Amino acid sequence: MHDSREVLARLRAFRSKFEGLLASARKKAARVRVAPRRPTRLRELTGFGANPGNLRMFSYAPEDMPPKAPLVIALHGCTQTSDEYDHGTGWSSLADRLGFAVVYPQQQPANNPKNCFSWFLPGDIARGDGEALSIREMVEHAIATFSADRRKVFVTGLSAGGAMASVMLATYPEVFAGGAIIAGLPYGCAGNVQQAFEAMFTEHGHAAQALGDRVRAASRHRGQWPKISVWHGTSDPIVKPFNGEDIIRQWTNVHGLSDSPSYQESIGRHTRRVWNDANCKALIEAFTIGGMTHGVPVATTTGGERCGAAGAFFLDVGISSTHHIARFWRLHESLVEMPRVAAPVSVPTQIPTDDRAAVISGAAAEDAHSSAEALLAEREERQRRYPLDPNVVIAAAFKAAGLPVPEIPTAPPGATPRVAPGPIIAAALKAAGLVQS
């Protein structure tokens, strides 16, 4: 009985803290001038299939969208609706520009009084059950309704929606080509309400292998895994930043990647890390947004890259996560190129720190709010067109060490750079004195 009272008291304390933080964030946002809410652009779709999670389905698709266009599933956070999430993130506006459909699953207060997705309840986060199955049914219905390309289905979400995106990526990995988790949590970190609060507020130091095993155990999938974009603010008081690191460790383990990123870069106060596979293809990226609290990073003052609207849990930090996630998923390659920001009059100074990292300094630091998104677009395009050749790096390392330089064959134009082990081994044997020439 004594233990039960302690558990209940701890649960009440967690709940009070959570509700207080939500209320404080909304009160703070109410004091900031924001753009007036436009009429809804979404329409509700019913009869989408089995709905054991008792969710509602809203959607948006451009009028002239061609067949085989991509499909994005966007999951709102606690206390939000689908329309509020669309207004804040700007996904439907971007869909107009690029030509893809968006589906917005919506929670109901009957399931959760704060309108949070049930990312922590066993009956809602297992393949074939509850809310996870409801969302999976929406995906299939949307593919048929909009003639979407089932090879280009993606899922994203904020907070509880971000945690639910983790659920969908783990339980239906064959459905999604990629995902983006904003201020969310790793899959399988909680099994009830108290554990959910503990996961949000208290660091547990989960091992990467254990985190990865939870994803692998969620389905029988053993094929290609989705690519993942992770976003988290360094000052998030509601879902502590260590959760973002756990998501990264969960998916680097699933993908079989190193704990250390392939490269990283600083953009003002923010940091972007990228993990590549052996072919220099980016599989995981992680944005750490300096000083940001709990919400979606948006950019409302950066010309052609602006997207969404500032408000409660939509925080103007000069980087549009919506734009950037779309680029990471290559949505801009489906129909038309995304608009670029005109080059600023004052060119930012980039100080190289290693082969792949740069720090914005001087005048650029002051202008980072307006230039960060343009810099990201330029860098990603350069990385895509001119991928780093690992043989060049290895040859340079041999030369710097005073060793015989491997005679690397010239790759055919347009070929993906791959390690040439033969010349490297030959050079190493020569350096060791085991061969004469």
Coordinates of C-alpha atoms in Angstrom, one line a residue:
M1 CA 0.0 0.0 0.0
H2 CA 2.9 2.3 0.9
D3 CA 4.5 1.6 -2.5
S4 CA 1.2 2.3 -4.3
R5 CA 0.9 5.7 -2.7
E6 CA 4.5 6.6 -3.7
V7 CA 3.8 5.5 -7.3
L8 CA 0.6 7.6 -7.4
A9 CA 2.3 10.6 -5.9
R10 CA 5.2 10.4 -8.4
L11 CA 2.7 10.1 -11.2
R12 CA 0.7 13.1 -10.0
A13 CA 4.0 15.1 -9.8
F14 CA 5.0 14.1 -13.3
R15 CA 1.5 15.0 -14.7
S16 CA 1.5 18.3 -12.9
K17 CA 4.9 19.2 -14.3
F18 CA 3.9 18.1 -17.8
E19 CA 0.6 20.1 -17.8
G20 CA 2.4 23.1 -16.3
L21 CA 5.0 23.1 -19.0
L22 CA 2.4 22.8 -21.8
A23 CA 0.4 25.7 -20.3
S24 CA 3.5 27.9 -19.9
A25 CA 4.5 27.3 -23.5
R26 CA 1.1 28.3 -24.8
K27 CA 0.9 31.3 -22.5
K28 CA 4.3 32.5 -23.7
A29 CA 3.3 32.0 -27.4
A30 CA 0.1 34.0 -26.8
R31 CA 2.2 37.1 -25.9
V32 CA 4.0 37.0 -29.2
R33 CA 2.4 38.5 -32.3
V34 CA 1.7 35.7 -34.8
A35 CA 0.1 35.5 -38.2
P36 CA -3.7 35.0 -38.1
R37 CA -4.9 31.5 -38.7
R38 CA -6.0 31.0 -42.2
P39 CA -9.1 28.9 -43.1
T40 CA -8.4 25.2 -43.0
R41 CA -6.9 23.6 -46.1
L42 CA -7.6 20.1 -44.9
R43 CA -10.5 17.8 -45.6
E44 CA -11.6 14.8 -43.6
L45 CA -11.6 11.3 -45.1
T46 CA -13.8 8.6 -43.5
G47 CA -14.1 4.9 -44.2
F48 CA -10.4 4.5 -44.6
G49 CA -10.4 1.0 -43.2
A50 CA -9.9 -0.7 -39.8
N51 CA -9.7 1.9 -37.1
P52 CA -8.9 0.2 -33.8
G53 CA -7.1 3.4 -32.5
N54 CA -10.3 5.5 -33.0
L55 CA -8.4 8.2 -34.9
R56 CA -9.6 10.7 -37.5
M57 CA -8.0 11.2 -40.9
F58 CA -7.4 14.6 -42.6
S59 CA -5.6 15.2 -45.8
Y60 CA -4.3 17.7 -48.3
A61 CA -3.4 17.2 -52.0
P62 CA -2.8 19.9 -54.7
E63 CA -5.4 20.0 -57.4
D64 CA -3.1 19.1 -60.2
M65 CA -1.0 16.5 -58.4
P66 CA 0.2 13.9 -60.9
P67 CA 0.0 10.2 -60.2
K68 CA 2.9 8.4 -58.4
A69 CA 3.6 11.5 -56.3
P70 CA 5.1 11.1 -52.8
L71 CA 3.0 10.9 -49.6
V72 CA 3.8 12.5 -46.2
I73 CA 2.2 11.4 -43.0
A74 CA 2.3 14.3 -40.4
L75 CA 1.5 13.7 -36.8
H76 CA 0.6 16.6 -34.5
G77 CA 1.8 17.0 -30.9
C78 CA -0.1 17.1 -27.6
T79 CA -2.9 19.8 -27.3
Q80 CA -2.8 20.2 -31.1
T81 CA -5.1 19.4 -34.0
S82 CA -4.2 18.4 -37.6
D83 CA -5.1 21.9 -38.8
E84 CA -3.0 23.6 -36.2
Y85 CA 0.0 21.4 -37.1
D86 CA -0.4 22.1 -40.8
H87 CA -0.6 25.8 -40.2
G88 CA 2.5 25.8 -38.1
T89 CA 4.7 23.5 -40.2
G90 CA 3.5 24.6 -43.6
W91 CA 3.5 21.0 -45.0
S92 CA 0.4 21.7 -47.3
S93 CA 2.0 24.9 -48.7
L94 CA 5.2 23.0 -49.5
A95 CA 2.9 20.3 -51.1
D96 CA 1.6 23.0 -53.5
R97 CA 5.1 23.8 -54.6
L98 CA 6.5 20.3 -55.0
G99 CA 3.4 18.2 -55.8
F100 CA 2.8 15.6 -53.1
A101 CA 0.0 14.6 -50.7
V102 CA -0.1 15.0 -47.0
V103 CA -2.1 12.9 -44.5
Y104 CA -2.8 14.2 -40.9
P105 CA -3.9 11.5 -38.5
Q106 CA -5.7 13.2 -35.6
Q107 CA -6.1 12.1 -32.0
Q108 CA -9.4 12.4 -30.2
P109 CA -9.9 13.6 -26.6
A110 CA -11.8 10.4 -25.9
N111 CA -8.5 8.5 -26.2
N112 CA -6.3 11.1 -24.5
P113 CA -7.5 14.2 -22.7
K114 CA -4.4 16.2 -24.0
N115 CA -4.9 14.9 -27.5
C116 CA -1.5 13.1 -27.4
F117 CA -0.9 10.0 -29.5
S118 CA -0.6 6.9 -27.4
W119 CA 3.1 6.2 -28.2
F120 CA 3.6 4.4 -24.9
L121 CA 0.7 2.0 -24.7
P122 CA 1.4 -1.6 -25.7
G123 CA -2.0 -2.0 -27.4
D124 CA -1.3 1.0 -29.6
I125 CA 2.3 0.6 -30.6
A126 CA 2.4 -3.0 -31.8
R127 CA 2.3 -3.9 -35.5
G128 CA -1.4 -4.8 -36.4
D129 CA -2.9 -3.1 -33.3
G130 CA -4.4 0.1 -32.1
E131 CA -3.3 3.5 -33.3
A132 CA -0.4 2.1 -35.2
L133 CA -2.8 0.0 -37.3
S134 CA -5.2 2.9 -37.8
I135 CA -2.4 5.0 -39.2
R136 CA -1.2 2.2 -41.4
E137 CA -4.8 1.9 -42.8
M138 CA -4.7 5.6 -43.6
V139 CA -1.5 5.2 -45.5
E140 CA -3.0 2.5 -47.7
H141 CA -6.2 4.5 -48.2
A142 CA -4.2 7.6 -49.2
I143 CA -2.1 5.7 -51.7
A144 CA -5.2 4.5 -53.4
T145 CA -7.1 7.8 -53.2
F146 CA -4.2 10.0 -54.5
S147 CA -2.5 7.4 -56.7
A148 CA 0.6 8.0 -54.6
D149 CA 3.9 6.2 -55.0
R150 CA 4.1 3.5 -52.3
R151 CA 7.9 3.7 -52.6
K152 CA 7.9 7.3 -51.5
V153 CA 5.9 7.3 -48.3
F154 CA 7.3 9.3 -45.3
V155 CA 6.3 10.0 -41.7
T156 CA 7.1 12.9 -39.4
G157 CA 5.8 14.3 -36.2
L158 CA 6.3 16.5 -33.1
S159 CA 6.6 15.4 -29.5
A160 CA 4.0 12.7 -29.0
G161 CA 3.6 12.8 -32.7
G162 CA 7.3 12.4 -33.1
A163 CA 7.3 9.4 -30.7
M164 CA 4.4 8.0 -32.8
A165 CA 6.5 8.5 -35.9
S166 CA 9.1 6.3 -34.1
V167 CA 6.4 3.7 -33.6
M168 CA 5.4 3.7 -37.3
L169 CA 9.0 3.5 -38.5
A170 CA 9.7 0.5 -36.1
T171 CA 6.5 -1.4 -36.7
Y172 CA 6.0 -0.8 -40.4
P173 CA 9.6 -0.1 -41.8
E174 CA 8.7 -1.6 -45.2
V175 CA 6.0 1.1 -45.6
F176 CA 8.2 4.1 -45.1
A177 CA 11.2 5.3 -47.2
G178 CA 12.1 7.8 -44.4
G179 CA 11.0 9.5 -41.2
A180 CA 11.6 12.7 -39.3
I181 CA 11.3 12.8 -35.5
I182 CA 11.0 16.3 -33.9
A183 CA 11.3 16.6 -30.1
G184 CA 10.3 12.9 -29.9
L185 CA 11.4 9.7 -28.2
P186 CA 12.9 6.4 -29.3
Y187 CA 10.6 3.4 -29.9
G188 CA 9.9 1.1 -27.0
C189 CA 11.1 3.4 -24.2
A190 CA 7.8 3.2 -22.2
G191 CA 5.0 0.8 -21.6
N192 CA 2.6 2.9 -19.4
V193 CA 1.9 6.5 -18.4
Q194 CA 4.4 6.7 -15.6
Q195 CA 7.1 5.2 -17.8
A196 CA 6.3 7.7 -20.5
F197 CA 6.8 10.6 -18.1
E198 CA 10.0 9.1 -16.8
A199 CA 11.3 8.6 -20.4
M200 CA 10.5 12.3 -21.1
F201 CA 12.1 13.7 -18.0
T202 CA 14.7 11.2 -16.6
E203 CA 17.7 9.9 -18.4
H204 CA 18.2 6.1 -18.2
G205 CA 21.3 5.5 -20.3
H206 CA 19.9 2.9 -22.7
A207 CA 22.5 0.8 -24.5
A208 CA 22.5 1.3 -28.3
Q209 CA 22.2 -2.5 -28.9
A210 CA 19.1 -2.6 -26.6
L211 CA 17.5 0.4 -28.4
G212 CA 18.2 -1.2 -31.8
D213 CA 16.8 -4.6 -30.7
R214 CA 13.5 -3.0 -29.8
V215 CA 13.1 -1.8 -33.4
R216 CA 14.2 -5.2 -34.9
A217 CA 11.8 -7.0 -32.6
A218 CA 8.8 -4.8 -33.7
S219 CA 8.5 -6.5 -37.1
R220 CA 9.9 -9.3 -39.2
H221 CA 11.5 -6.8 -41.5
R222 CA 15.1 -7.5 -42.4
G223 CA 15.4 -5.4 -45.6
Q224 CA 16.4 -1.8 -46.2
W225 CA 15.6 0.4 -43.2
P226 CA 14.1 4.0 -43.5
K227 CA 16.4 7.0 -43.5
I228 CA 15.9 9.1 -40.4
S229 CA 16.1 12.9 -39.6
V230 CA 16.2 13.8 -35.9
W231 CA 15.5 17.3 -34.5
H232 CA 15.8 18.5 -30.9
G233 CA 16.3 21.7 -29.0
T234 CA 19.0 22.0 -26.5
S235 CA 16.7 23.7 -24.0
D236 CA 13.7 21.4 -24.3
P237 CA 12.1 21.1 -20.9
I238 CA 9.2 18.8 -21.9
V239 CA 11.1 16.0 -23.8
K240 CA 14.6 16.3 -22.6
P241 CA 17.4 16.4 -25.2
F242 CA 18.9 13.1 -24.3
N243 CA 15.9 11.5 -26.0
G244 CA 17.1 12.8 -29.3
E245 CA 20.5 11.2 -28.7
D246 CA 18.8 7.9 -27.9
I247 CA 16.8 8.1 -31.2
I248 CA 20.1 8.6 -33.0
R249 CA 21.8 5.6 -31.2
Q250 CA 18.7 3.5 -31.8
W251 CA 18.8 4.0 -35.6
T252 CA 22.6 4.0 -36.1
N253 CA 22.5 0.6 -34.4
V254 CA 19.6 -0.6 -36.7
H255 CA 21.5 0.7 -39.7
G256 CA 24.8 -0.8 -38.5
L257 CA 26.5 2.6 -38.5
S258 CA 29.3 4.0 -36.4
D259 CA 28.5 5.9 -33.2
S260 CA 30.5 8.8 -34.6
P261 CA 29.0 10.8 -37.5
S262 CA 30.5 10.8 -40.9
Y263 CA 30.8 14.6 -40.6
Q264 CA 29.2 17.5 -38.9
E265 CA 28.8 21.2 -39.4
S266 CA 27.9 24.2 -37.3
I267 CA 25.3 26.7 -38.5
G268 CA 25.2 29.7 -36.1
R269 CA 24.1 28.2 -32.8
H270 CA 23.0 24.9 -34.4
T271 CA 24.7 21.7 -35.2
R272 CA 24.0 19.2 -38.0
R273 CA 25.5 15.7 -37.9
V274 CA 25.3 13.2 -40.7
W275 CA 25.9 9.4 -40.8
N276 CA 26.7 8.0 -44.2
D277 CA 26.8 4.4 -45.4
A278 CA 29.7 2.8 -47.2
N279 CA 28.6 4.5 -50.5
C280 CA 28.5 8.0 -48.9
K281 CA 24.7 8.0 -48.9
A282 CA 23.2 9.9 -45.9
L283 CA 21.1 7.5 -43.9
I284 CA 20.7 9.6 -40.7
E285 CA 21.0 13.3 -39.9
A286 CA 20.5 15.0 -36.6
F287 CA 19.9 18.7 -35.9
T288 CA 20.7 20.1 -32.5
I289 CA 19.0 23.5 -32.3
G290 CA 20.9 25.7 -29.9
G291 CA 18.7 27.4 -27.2
M292 CA 15.4 26.0 -28.6
T293 CA 12.7 24.8 -26.3
H294 CA 9.9 22.3 -27.2
G295 CA 8.6 22.6 -30.7
V296 CA 9.0 22.5 -34.4
P297 CA 11.9 24.7 -35.9
V298 CA 10.4 27.1 -38.4
A299 CA 11.7 30.0 -40.5
T300 CA 9.3 32.8 -41.2
T301 CA 11.7 35.5 -42.4
T302 CA 14.0 33.8 -44.9
G303 CA 12.6 34.6 -48.3
G304 CA 11.8 31.7 -50.5
E305 CA 12.7 29.2 -47.8
R306 CA 10.2 30.5 -45.3
C307 CA 7.5 28.0 -44.3
G308 CA 4.8 27.7 -41.7
A309 CA 4.0 30.1 -38.9
A310 CA 5.3 30.8 -35.5
G311 CA 3.1 30.0 -32.5
A312 CA 2.8 27.6 -29.6
F313 CA 5.3 24.8 -30.2
F314 CA 6.3 26.3 -33.6
L315 CA 9.5 28.2 -32.9
D316 CA 11.1 30.6 -35.4
V317 CA 14.8 29.8 -35.1
G318 CA 15.8 30.6 -38.7
I319 CA 15.7 27.1 -40.0
S320 CA 12.7 25.5 -41.6
S321 CA 12.6 21.9 -40.5
T322 CA 9.8 21.3 -43.0
H323 CA 12.0 22.5 -46.0
H324 CA 15.0 20.7 -44.8
I325 CA 13.3 17.4 -44.1
A326 CA 11.7 17.5 -47.6
R327 CA 15.2 17.9 -49.1
F328 CA 16.6 15.1 -47.0
W329 CA 13.8 12.9 -48.3
R330 CA 14.5 14.2 -51.9
L331 CA 10.9 15.3 -52.3
H332 CA 12.2 18.3 -54.4
E333 CA 13.4 15.9 -57.0
S334 CA 9.9 14.5 -57.7
L335 CA 8.6 17.4 -59.8
V336 CA 10.2 20.8 -59.5
E337 CA 13.2 22.3 -57.8
M338 CA 12.6 24.0 -54.5
P339 CA 13.1 27.8 -54.6
R340 CA 16.5 29.1 -53.5
V341 CA 17.1 32.1 -51.4
A342 CA 18.9 35.0 -53.1
A343 CA 22.5 35.3 -52.0
P344 CA 22.9 37.8 -49.2
V345 CA 24.9 41.0 -49.8
S346 CA 27.3 40.0 -46.9
V347 CA 28.8 36.7 -47.7
P348 CA 29.2 34.5 -44.6
T349 CA 32.8 33.5 -43.6
Q350 CA 33.3 29.8 -43.3
I351 CA 36.3 28.6 -41.2
P352 CA 37.2 25.0 -42.1
T353 CA 37.6 22.8 -39.1
D354 CA 38.1 19.4 -40.8
D355 CA 37.4 17.8 -44.2
R356 CA 33.6 18.1 -43.8
A357 CA 32.9 20.7 -41.1
A358 CA 32.6 24.5 -41.1
V359 CA 31.8 27.1 -38.5
I360 CA 29.9 30.3 -39.4
S361 CA 31.6 33.3 -37.8
G362 CA 31.9 37.0 -37.7
A363 CA 29.1 38.9 -39.6
A364 CA 27.7 35.5 -40.6
A365 CA 26.9 34.6 -37.0
E366 CA 24.8 37.7 -36.8
D367 CA 23.0 36.9 -40.1
A368 CA 22.7 33.1 -39.4
H369 CA 19.0 33.5 -38.8
S370 CA 18.4 34.5 -42.4
S371 CA 21.1 32.5 -44.2
A372 CA 21.1 29.1 -42.4
E373 CA 18.6 27.5 -44.7
A374 CA 20.2 28.7 -47.9
L375 CA 23.6 27.5 -46.7
L376 CA 22.2 24.1 -45.9
A377 CA 20.6 23.8 -49.3
E378 CA 23.9 24.7 -51.0
R379 CA 25.9 22.3 -49.0
E380 CA 23.6 19.4 -49.5
E381 CA 23.5 20.0 -53.3
R382 CA 27.3 20.0 -53.4
Q383 CA 27.5 16.8 -51.3
R384 CA 25.0 15.1 -53.6
R385 CA 26.7 16.1 -56.8
Y386 CA 30.3 15.7 -55.6
P387 CA 30.3 12.8 -53.1
L388 CA 33.6 12.3 -51.2
D389 CA 35.8 9.6 -52.8
P390 CA 37.1 7.5 -49.9
N391 CA 40.1 6.4 -52.0
V392 CA 41.2 10.1 -52.3
V393 CA 41.1 10.4 -48.5
I394 CA 43.0 7.2 -48.0
A395 CA 45.7 8.2 -50.5
A396 CA 46.1 11.5 -48.8
A397 CA 46.6 9.8 -45.5
F398 CA 49.3 7.6 -46.9
K399 CA 51.0 10.5 -48.4
A400 CA 50.8 12.6 -45.2
A401 CA 52.4 9.7 -43.3
G402 CA 55.3 9.4 -45.8
L403 CA 54.2 6.1 -47.1
P404 CA 53.9 4.8 -50.7
V405 CA 50.7 6.3 -52.2
P406 CA 48.2 3.7 -53.5
E407 CA 47.7 3.8 -57.3
I408 CA 44.0 4.3 -57.3
P409 CA 42.2 3.6 -60.7
T410 CA 40.1 6.4 -62.1
A411 CA 36.4 5.8 -61.6
P412 CA 34.1 6.2 -64.5
P413 CA 32.2 9.5 -64.7
G414 CA 29.1 9.5 -62.5
A415 CA 30.0 6.3 -60.7
T416 CA 29.5 6.1 -57.0
P417 CA 32.9 6.3 -55.2
R418 CA 33.9 2.9 -53.7
V419 CA 36.9 1.8 -51.8
A420 CA 39.5 0.0 -54.0
P421 CA 41.1 -2.5 -51.6
G422 CA 43.7 -3.9 -54.0
P423 CA 45.9 -0.8 -54.5
I424 CA 45.6 0.0 -50.8
I425 CA 46.7 -3.4 -49.6
A426 CA 49.6 -3.4 -52.2
A427 CA 50.8 0.0 -50.8
A428 CA 50.5 -1.2 -47.2
L429 CA 52.6 -4.3 -48.0
K430 CA 55.2 -2.2 -49.8
A431 CA 55.4 0.2 -46.8
A432 CA 55.9 -2.8 -44.5
G433 CA 58.8 -4.1 -46.7
L434 CA 57.0 -7.3 -47.7
V435 CA 57.1 -6.6 -51.4
Q436 CA 59.8 -4.9 -53.4
S437 CA 57.7 -3.0 -55.9

